């Protein structure tokens, strides 16, 4: 029976909890996370290891957290910071006064995915006459394009990438453009392998067809220009390339701002116009939204502004140099281990490797690295490309590189000794035969339990000693092997169900 006077549950405490106790709870919960700092986590986080930067960003965030980007006339501070971020991104990416793209404009979004969705929306809505619009992307393009296509009901034409270069053939990209195509996209670089697409050729083909060309520089847009200044052979990919109509760059990646900030740039305001949503046909305020969110916190924008102002051009150049040195060191470590090979020679800030014939089981290797405190990202095999291990390298990794090589060699030896994961016969048969539609919640719950993916919450792991997170197995090789054996549609369904099991109210 619920006590009506004490109805708290989960985050809602019954009587209010003292601030220091609440903070202690947050810190206790955070203790179970992967380490965001220290250069041992090679995905999800971007750490420059600059003393005081976190504190500065947090202070700036606090100043503007309650400011609302809904109305730029009410909060001119936010408009000013947003315009300053757009100018900075435009300048870094070859636009602005004195360049061949003097009229670049942009918007600050919440992240790369939102920037890409809006690039697709702008392209789609520039062509209301197209009843069945399409976009062309390389197979290596970020999954957010597929999400954009799905949300916006735009068809996705996927051009394969070469297993050798991991890039699309520009001629194949050109050939994929149809009368209904509203956008051609490419990456600088791709997330999975860190290679830069042939932007100049692709943009030229798009321009010939009269179609927009978006360069997804969400990941690399803030490092490639600095790597070029350091003498690296970075191919043209920005607004200096004719035919490039829009570019996205995430400030919460290599601009090292706290999460929640990306910039979507267009070559001119006409190209940007169809990105906006306006609505006056209701009794409330007229809604004019350049981005998907309407109410927007000023916190992330102020934090990004403070980060850019503080680090400055010279700071980013130094961070790019440190990152480049780390990439060189990690790639050398991979080359030095028998049984591994680089998927591509690093040309940005990704080191990606796979196993050679007779090499270790990659998923076991990932577990062995985890056991040694190195958190890497396994990537499943896909369309003729082998499974691989992805390392997003940031400046914080540089002081760790010397430790990585011996641990990698050690982990490979352990993975070889353990041998490859063998899927139990019933699971292997299931992965091969199951269709996504045949997956019932009961079947998934059974599978999850069999794989050690907790269906039961951990007692005492939540605030107030309640239950919260479901446990994950320490070793993920079995799960990854099962997913690797499944076709993409089944991977999606399985993971949707698994994540659904994790996301449930912490009563
Ligand atoms: C190339 C690229 N594009 C888009 C995205 C999506 O960015 P976000 O996770 O900020 O939505 C990423 C994220 O890693 C990326 O690497």
Coordinates of C-alpha atoms and ligand atoms in Angstrom, one line a residue, residues 111-113 116 142 189 191 216 218-219 250 252-253, ligand 1:
X111 CA 25.4 17.1 -31.5
X112 CA 26.5 15.4 -34.7
X113 CA 23.3 13.5 -35.1
X116 CA 23.2 15.6 -39.9
X142 CA 27.8 7.6 -39.9
X189 CA 37.0 11.4 -41.8
X191 CA 34.2 7.4 -37.7
X216 CA 30.3 15.1 -42.3
X218 CA 31.6 16.0 -37.1
X219 CA 34.5 13.8 -35.9
X250 CA 31.1 18.7 -33.4
X252 CA 32.0 18.3 -28.1
X253 CA 34.5 16.1 -29.9
Ligands
LIG1 C1 31.6 11.2 -38.4 C2 30.5 11.3 -37.3 N1 29.4 11.9 -37.7 C3 28.4 12.0 -36.8 C4 28.5 11.6 -35.5 C5 27.3 11.7 -34.5 O1 27.6 12.5 -33.5 P1 26.8 12.6 -32.1 O2 27.2 11.3 -31.4 O3 27.4 13.8 -31.5 O4 25.4 12.7 -32.4 C6 29.7 11.0 -35.1 C7 29.9 10.5 -33.7 O5 30.9 9.8 -33.4 C8 30.8 10.9 -36.0 O6 31.9 10.3 -35.7

